[in-house]
């Protein structure tokens, strides 16, 4: 039961402490498009070329997307990030404010994020020294001109920082944000500390990654076998993962299941938080169909199309994983997981995080090779998948780019 130590948990805590020097710098980076030797790399490349695309939804949804982690951008630094069909110059001013401009200088097209310099609130182009304000994109200085034309400006992008992540706002219609990710108090107060990360590059549509949360049937099939065994290659009577109490719901359904504070306030909350969805589940590792270890109660909030906050309640305390999904290309997603917990349970949290990495690899192997089914053949037990797709459709709008239009924009 949560709140009580089992003998197994105590052993694993001790084991984690012994491994702490190794796990402290844990940085699991995996790109399953590139596996093994050169022959395997070529085989994967040819396999992806032969895969059917299916009828795809728009490839770049509207919402907030992670571009960098806060630790990756120091004061006075600028970095180039290509994502969502755009090229961003992400820089941090001398006072610590993050700004994002279009990477290409409107003068003669130089990439200001490659060799550009941060000057106060401005980014200076490395080609001719033009300086553009990060606040509004207006050109502030041209070193060889007597006057700066009022029309000399570049595009700015709305951005924010939350939970040590830098987000950019993307909207196909150019609409302003109506919500944004918020920093957790445990993170801002430093009560919870960074414990590790992983990073994956995945060949799939962005909608498919979060859809796993609503696909309860895949948990036993894909994530039931023990961690270091392949599906169907290890006797479930020896060790298996149990997944129970699984539920997924959009904010509207979730709120309606809670106690009401009045119809009008409830209606407003549904409108303000309709970009959120929720998932709950309970996990345990079952040994010899008798002993249960790693008991977790997991509460997940999907916040917009590309950001997830995952809280894990264990017998030794709570830990949190932030998942970001960012389309680098129409069918290429960069997925990161950032782990936070109290320092005391850090070694134990990193043991669980290693398990999460191995479990996630199983999903990646499927995503890299599957076809998107726009009209899937479902049974009544799959009803959460339909609810998820209805909820996710709110992040597409009239001018959201299709796969083919997005691919054209990538061609030189």
CSV table of N, CA and C in Angstrom, one decimal, residues 124-225:
chain,number,residue,atom,x,y,z
A,124,UNK,N,21.9,40.1,-32.8
A,124,UNK,CA,22.7,40.8,-33.9
A,124,UNK,C,23.0,39.7,-35.0
A,125,UNK,N,22.7,40.1,-36.2
A,125,UNK,CA,22.9,39.2,-37.3
A,125,UNK,C,24.4,39.1,-37.6
A,126,UNK,N,25.0,37.9,-37.8
A,126,UNK,CA,26.4,37.8,-38.0
A,126,UNK,C,26.9,38.3,-39.4
A,127,UNK,N,25.9,38.5,-40.3
A,127,UNK,CA,26.3,38.9,-41.7
A,127,UNK,C,26.6,40.4,-41.9
A,128,UNK,N,25.7,41.3,-41.4
A,128,UNK,CA,25.9,42.7,-41.5
A,128,UNK,C,25.7,43.5,-40.2
A,129,UNK,N,25.5,42.8,-39.1
A,129,UNK,CA,25.4,43.5,-37.9
A,129,UNK,C,24.1,44.1,-37.5
A,130,UNK,N,23.0,43.8,-38.3
A,130,UNK,CA,21.7,44.3,-38.0
A,130,UNK,C,21.3,43.7,-36.6
A,131,UNK,N,20.6,44.6,-35.8
A,131,UNK,CA,20.2,44.1,-34.5
A,131,UNK,C,18.7,44.2,-34.4
A,132,UNK,N,18.0,43.1,-34.0
A,132,UNK,CA,16.6,43.0,-33.9
A,132,UNK,C,16.2,42.7,-32.5
A,133,UNK,N,15.2,43.5,-32.0
A,133,UNK,CA,14.7,43.4,-30.6
A,133,UNK,C,13.9,42.1,-30.5
A,134,UNK,N,14.2,41.4,-29.4
A,134,UNK,CA,13.5,40.2,-29.1
A,134,UNK,C,12.1,40.4,-28.7
A,135,UNK,N,11.8,41.6,-28.1
A,135,UNK,CA,10.4,41.8,-27.6
A,135,UNK,C,9.4,42.0,-28.7
A,136,UNK,N,9.8,42.6,-29.9
A,136,UNK,CA,8.8,42.9,-30.9
A,136,UNK,C,9.4,42.7,-32.3
A,137,UNK,N,10.6,42.3,-32.4
A,137,UNK,CA,11.2,42.0,-33.8
A,137,UNK,C,11.7,43.2,-34.5
A,138,UNK,N,11.5,44.4,-34.0
A,138,UNK,CA,11.9,45.6,-34.7
A,138,UNK,C,13.4,45.7,-34.8
A,139,UNK,N,13.9,46.1,-36.0
A,139,UNK,CA,15.3,46.4,-36.1
A,139,UNK,C,15.7,47.6,-35.3
A,140,UNK,N,16.6,47.5,-34.4
A,140,UNK,CA,17.0,48.6,-33.5
A,140,UNK,C,18.3,49.3,-33.9
A,141,UNK,N,19.1,48.6,-34.8
A,141,UNK,CA,20.4,49.3,-35.1
A,141,UNK,C,20.9,48.6,-36.4
A,142,UNK,N,21.4,49.5,-37.4
A,142,UNK,CA,22.1,49.1,-38.6
A,142,UNK,C,23.4,49.9,-38.5
A,143,UNK,N,24.5,49.2,-38.4
A,143,UNK,CA,25.8,49.9,-38.1
A,143,UNK,C,26.2,50.9,-39.2
A,144,UNK,N,25.8,50.6,-40.5
A,144,UNK,CA,26.3,51.5,-41.5
A,144,UNK,C,25.2,52.4,-42.1
A,145,UNK,N,24.0,52.4,-41.4
A,145,UNK,CA,22.9,53.2,-42.0
A,145,UNK,C,22.6,54.4,-41.0
A,146,UNK,N,22.3,55.6,-41.6
A,146,UNK,CA,21.9,56.7,-40.8
A,146,UNK,C,20.6,56.6,-40.1
A,147,UNK,N,19.7,55.8,-40.7
A,147,UNK,CA,18.3,55.7,-40.2
A,147,UNK,C,17.9,54.2,-40.4
A,148,UNK,N,17.2,53.7,-39.4
A,148,UNK,CA,16.6,52.4,-39.5
A,148,UNK,C,15.2,52.5,-40.0
A,149,UNK,N,14.8,51.9,-41.2
A,149,UNK,CA,13.4,52.0,-41.7
A,149,UNK,C,12.5,51.4,-40.7
A,150,UNK,N,11.3,52.0,-40.6
A,150,UNK,CA,10.3,51.5,-39.6
A,150,UNK,C,9.8,50.1,-40.0
A,151,UNK,N,9.9,49.8,-41.2
A,151,UNK,CA,9.4,48.4,-41.7
A,151,UNK,C,10.4,47.3,-41.5
A,152,UNK,N,11.6,47.7,-41.0
A,152,UNK,CA,12.7,46.7,-40.9
A,152,UNK,C,12.4,45.9,-39.6
A,153,UNK,N,11.8,44.8,-39.7
A,153,UNK,CA,11.5,43.9,-38.6
A,153,UNK,C,11.5,42.5,-39.0
A,154,UNK,N,11.5,41.6,-38.0
A,154,UNK,CA,11.4,40.2,-38.2
A,154,UNK,C,10.3,39.6,-37.3
A,155,UNK,N,9.9,38.4,-37.6
A,155,UNK,CA,8.8,37.7,-36.9
A,155,UNK,C,9.3,37.3,-35.5
A,156,UNK,N,8.5,37.6,-34.5
A,156,UNK,CA,8.7,37.1,-33.1
A,156,UNK,C,7.7,35.9,-32.8
A,157,UNK,N,8.1,35.1,-31.9
A,157,UNK,CA,7.3,34.0,-31.5
A,157,UNK,C,7.0,34.0,-30.0
A,158,UNK,N,5.8,33.8,-29.6
A,158,UNK,CA,5.4,33.8,-28.2
A,158,UNK,C,6.1,32.6,-27.6
A,159,UNK,N,6.7,32.8,-26.4
A,159,UNK,CA,7.4,31.7,-25.7
A,159,UNK,C,7.2,31.9,-24.2
A,160,UNK,N,7.5,30.8,-23.5
A,160,UNK,CA,7.4,30.8,-22.0
A,160,UNK,C,8.3,29.7,-21.5
A,161,UNK,N,8.7,29.8,-20.2
A,161,UNK,CA,9.5,28.8,-19.5
A,161,UNK,C,8.6,28.2,-18.4
A,162,UNK,N,8.6,26.9,-18.3
A,162,UNK,CA,7.9,26.2,-17.2
A,162,UNK,C,8.5,24.9,-16.9
A,163,UNK,N,8.7,24.6,-15.7
A,163,UNK,CA,9.4,23.4,-15.3
A,163,UNK,C,10.7,23.1,-16.0
A,164,UNK,N,11.5,24.2,-16.1
A,164,UNK,CA,12.8,24.1,-16.7
A,164,UNK,C,12.8,23.7,-18.2
A,165,UNK,N,11.7,24.1,-18.9
A,165,UNK,CA,11.5,23.8,-20.3
A,165,UNK,C,11.1,25.1,-21.0
A,166,UNK,N,11.7,25.3,-22.2
A,166,UNK,CA,11.4,26.5,-23.0
A,166,UNK,C,10.4,26.1,-24.1
A,167,UNK,N,9.2,26.7,-24.1
A,167,UNK,CA,8.1,26.4,-25.0
A,167,UNK,C,7.9,27.5,-26.0
A,168,UNK,N,7.5,27.1,-27.2
A,168,UNK,CA,7.1,28.1,-28.2
A,168,UNK,C,5.6,27.9,-28.5
A,169,UNK,N,4.9,29.0,-28.8
A,169,UNK,CA,3.5,28.9,-29.2
A,169,UNK,C,3.4,28.8,-30.7
A,170,UNK,N,2.7,27.7,-31.2
A,170,UNK,CA,2.4,27.6,-32.6
A,170,UNK,C,0.9,27.5,-32.9
A,171,UNK,N,0.5,28.3,-33.8
A,171,UNK,CA,-0.9,28.3,-34.2
A,171,UNK,C,-1.0,28.6,-35.7
A,172,UNK,N,-1.7,27.7,-36.4
A,172,UNK,CA,-1.8,27.9,-37.9
A,172,UNK,C,-2.5,29.1,-38.3
A,173,UNK,N,-3.4,29.6,-37.5
A,173,UNK,CA,-4.2,30.8,-37.8
A,173,UNK,C,-3.6,32.0,-37.2
A,174,UNK,N,-2.5,31.9,-36.5
A,174,UNK,CA,-1.9,33.1,-35.9
A,174,UNK,C,-2.6,33.6,-34.7
A,175,UNK,N,-3.5,32.8,-34.1
A,175,UNK,CA,-4.2,33.2,-32.9
A,175,UNK,C,-3.3,33.3,-31.6
A,176,UNK,N,-3.6,34.1,-30.7
A,176,UNK,CA,-2.8,34.3,-29.5
A,176,UNK,C,-3.1,33.1,-28.5
A,177,UNK,N,-2.2,32.8,-27.6
A,177,UNK,CA,-2.4,31.7,-26.7
A,177,UNK,C,-3.6,32.0,-25.7
A,178,UNK,N,-4.3,31.0,-25.4
A,178,UNK,CA,-5.4,31.1,-24.4
A,178,UNK,C,-5.0,30.4,-23.1
A,179,UNK,N,-3.9,29.7,-23.1
A,179,UNK,CA,-3.4,29.0,-22.0
A,179,UNK,C,-1.9,28.8,-22.2
A,180,UNK,N,-1.2,28.4,-21.1
A,180,UNK,CA,0.2,28.1,-21.2
A,180,UNK,C,0.6,27.1,-20.1
A,181,UNK,N,1.7,26.3,-20.3
A,181,UNK,CA,2.1,25.5,-19.2
A,181,UNK,C,2.5,26.3,-18.0
A,182,UNK,N,2.3,25.7,-16.8
A,182,UNK,CA,2.6,26.4,-15.5
A,182,UNK,C,3.7,25.6,-14.8
A,183,UNK,N,4.5,26.4,-14.1
A,183,UNK,CA,5.6,25.7,-13.3
A,183,UNK,C,5.0,25.2,-12.0
A,184,UNK,N,5.4,23.9,-11.7
A,184,UNK,CA,4.9,23.3,-10.4
A,184,UNK,C,5.7,24.0,-9.2
A,185,UNK,N,5.0,24.1,-8.1
A,185,UNK,CA,5.6,24.7,-6.9
A,185,UNK,C,6.8,23.9,-6.4
A,186,UNK,N,6.7,22.6,-6.5
A,186,UNK,CA,7.8,21.7,-6.1
A,186,UNK,C,9.0,21.9,-6.9
A,187,UNK,N,8.9,22.4,-8.2
A,187,UNK,CA,10.0,22.6,-9.0
A,187,UNK,C,10.6,24.0,-8.8
A,188,UNK,N,9.7,25.0,-8.7
A,188,UNK,CA,10.2,26.4,-8.5
A,188,UNK,C,10.8,26.5,-7.1
A,189,UNK,N,10.4,25.8,-6.1
A,189,UNK,CA,10.9,25.9,-4.8
A,189,UNK,C,12.2,25.0,-4.6
A,190,UNK,N,12.5,24.3,-5.6
A,190,UNK,CA,13.7,23.3,-5.6
A,190,UNK,C,13.5,22.2,-4.6
A,191,UNK,N,12.2,22.0,-4.1
A,191,UNK,CA,12.0,20.9,-3.3
A,191,UNK,C,12.2,19.6,-4.0
A,192,UNK,N,11.8,19.5,-5.3
A,192,UNK,CA,12.1,18.4,-6.2
A,192,UNK,C,13.3,18.8,-7.1
A,193,UNK,N,14.2,17.9,-7.3
A,193,UNK,CA,15.4,18.1,-8.0
A,193,UNK,C,15.4,17.3,-9.3
A,194,UNK,N,16.1,17.8,-10.3
A,194,UNK,CA,16.3,17.1,-11.6
A,194,UNK,C,17.1,15.8,-11.3
A,195,UNK,N,16.6,14.7,-11.8
A,195,UNK,CA,17.3,13.4,-11.6
A,195,UNK,C,17.7,12.7,-12.9
A,196,UNK,N,17.3,13.2,-14.0
A,196,UNK,CA,17.8,12.5,-15.3
A,196,UNK,C,16.8,12.8,-16.4
A,197,UNK,N,17.2,12.4,-17.6
A,197,UNK,CA,16.4,12.6,-18.8
A,197,UNK,C,16.6,11.5,-19.8
A,198,UNK,N,15.7,11.4,-20.8
A,198,UNK,CA,16.0,10.6,-22.0
A,198,UNK,C,15.5,11.3,-23.2
A,199,UNK,N,15.9,10.9,-24.3
A,199,UNK,CA,15.5,11.5,-25.6
A,199,UNK,C,15.3,10.5,-26.7
A,200,UNK,N,14.2,10.6,-27.4
A,200,UNK,CA,14.0,9.7,-28.5
A,200,UNK,C,13.6,10.4,-29.8
A,201,UNK,N,14.0,9.9,-30.9
A,201,UNK,CA,13.5,10.4,-32.2
A,201,UNK,C,12.6,9.3,-32.8
A,202,UNK,N,11.4,9.7,-33.1
A,202,UNK,CA,10.4,8.7,-33.5
A,202,UNK,C,9.8,9.0,-34.8
A,203,UNK,N,9.7,8.0,-35.7
A,203,UNK,CA,9.0,8.2,-37.0
A,203,UNK,C,7.5,7.8,-36.8
A,204,UNK,N,6.7,8.8,-36.6
A,204,UNK,CA,5.3,8.6,-36.5
A,204,UNK,C,4.6,9.9,-36.5
A,205,UNK,N,3.2,9.9,-36.5
A,205,UNK,CA,2.5,11.1,-36.4
A,205,UNK,C,2.4,11.5,-34.9
A,206,UNK,N,2.4,12.8,-34.6
A,206,UNK,CA,2.4,13.3,-33.3
A,206,UNK,C,1.2,12.8,-32.5
A,207,UNK,N,0.1,12.7,-33.1
A,207,UNK,CA,-1.1,12.3,-32.4
A,207,UNK,C,-1.0,10.9,-31.8
A,208,UNK,N,-0.2,10.0,-32.5
A,208,UNK,CA,-0.1,8.6,-32.1
A,208,UNK,C,0.6,8.4,-30.7
A,209,UNK,N,1.5,9.4,-30.4
A,209,UNK,CA,2.3,9.2,-29.1
A,209,UNK,C,1.4,9.3,-27.9
A,210,UNK,N,0.6,10.3,-27.8
A,210,UNK,CA,-0.3,10.5,-26.7
A,210,UNK,C,-1.5,9.5,-26.7
A,211,UNK,N,-1.8,9.0,-27.9
A,211,UNK,CA,-2.9,8.1,-28.0
A,211,UNK,C,-2.7,6.8,-27.2
A,212,UNK,N,-1.5,6.5,-26.9
A,212,UNK,CA,-1.2,5.3,-26.1
A,212,UNK,C,-1.9,5.4,-24.7
A,213,UNK,N,-2.1,6.6,-24.2
A,213,UNK,CA,-2.7,6.8,-22.9
A,213,UNK,C,-4.1,6.4,-22.9
A,214,UNK,N,-4.8,6.5,-24.0
A,214,UNK,CA,-6.2,6.1,-24.1
A,214,UNK,C,-6.3,4.6,-24.6
A,215,UNK,N,-5.2,4.0,-25.0
A,215,UNK,CA,-5.3,2.6,-25.5
A,215,UNK,C,-4.9,1.7,-24.4
A,216,UNK,N,-5.9,1.4,-23.5
A,216,UNK,CA,-5.6,0.5,-22.3
A,216,UNK,C,-5.2,-0.9,-22.7
A,217,UNK,N,-5.7,-1.4,-23.9
A,217,UNK,CA,-5.5,-2.8,-24.2
A,217,UNK,C,-4.0,-3.1,-24.6
A,218,UNK,N,-3.3,-2.1,-25.0
A,218,UNK,CA,-1.9,-2.3,-25.4
A,218,UNK,C,-1.0,-2.5,-24.1
A,219,UNK,N,-1.5,-2.1,-22.9
A,219,UNK,CA,-0.6,-2.2,-21.8
A,219,UNK,C,-0.2,-3.6,-21.5
A,220,UNK,N,-1.2,-4.6,-21.5
A,220,UNK,CA,-0.8,-6.0,-21.2
A,220,UNK,C,-0.1,-6.6,-22.3
A,221,UNK,N,-0.4,-6.2,-23.6
A,221,UNK,CA,0.2,-6.9,-24.7
A,221,UNK,C,1.7,-6.4,-24.9
A,222,UNK,N,1.9,-5.1,-24.7
A,222,UNK,CA,3.2,-4.5,-25.0
A,222,UNK,C,4.1,-4.4,-23.7
A,223,UNK,N,3.4,-4.0,-22.6
A,223,UNK,CA,4.1,-3.7,-21.4
A,223,UNK,C,3.9,-4.8,-20.2
A,224,UNK,N,3.2,-5.9,-20.6
A,224,UNK,CA,3.0,-6.9,-19.6
A,224,UNK,C,4.3,-7.7,-19.3
A,225,UNK,N,5.0,-8.2,-20.4
A,225,UNK,CA,6.2,-9.0,-20.1
A,225,UNK,C,7.3,-8.2,-19.3
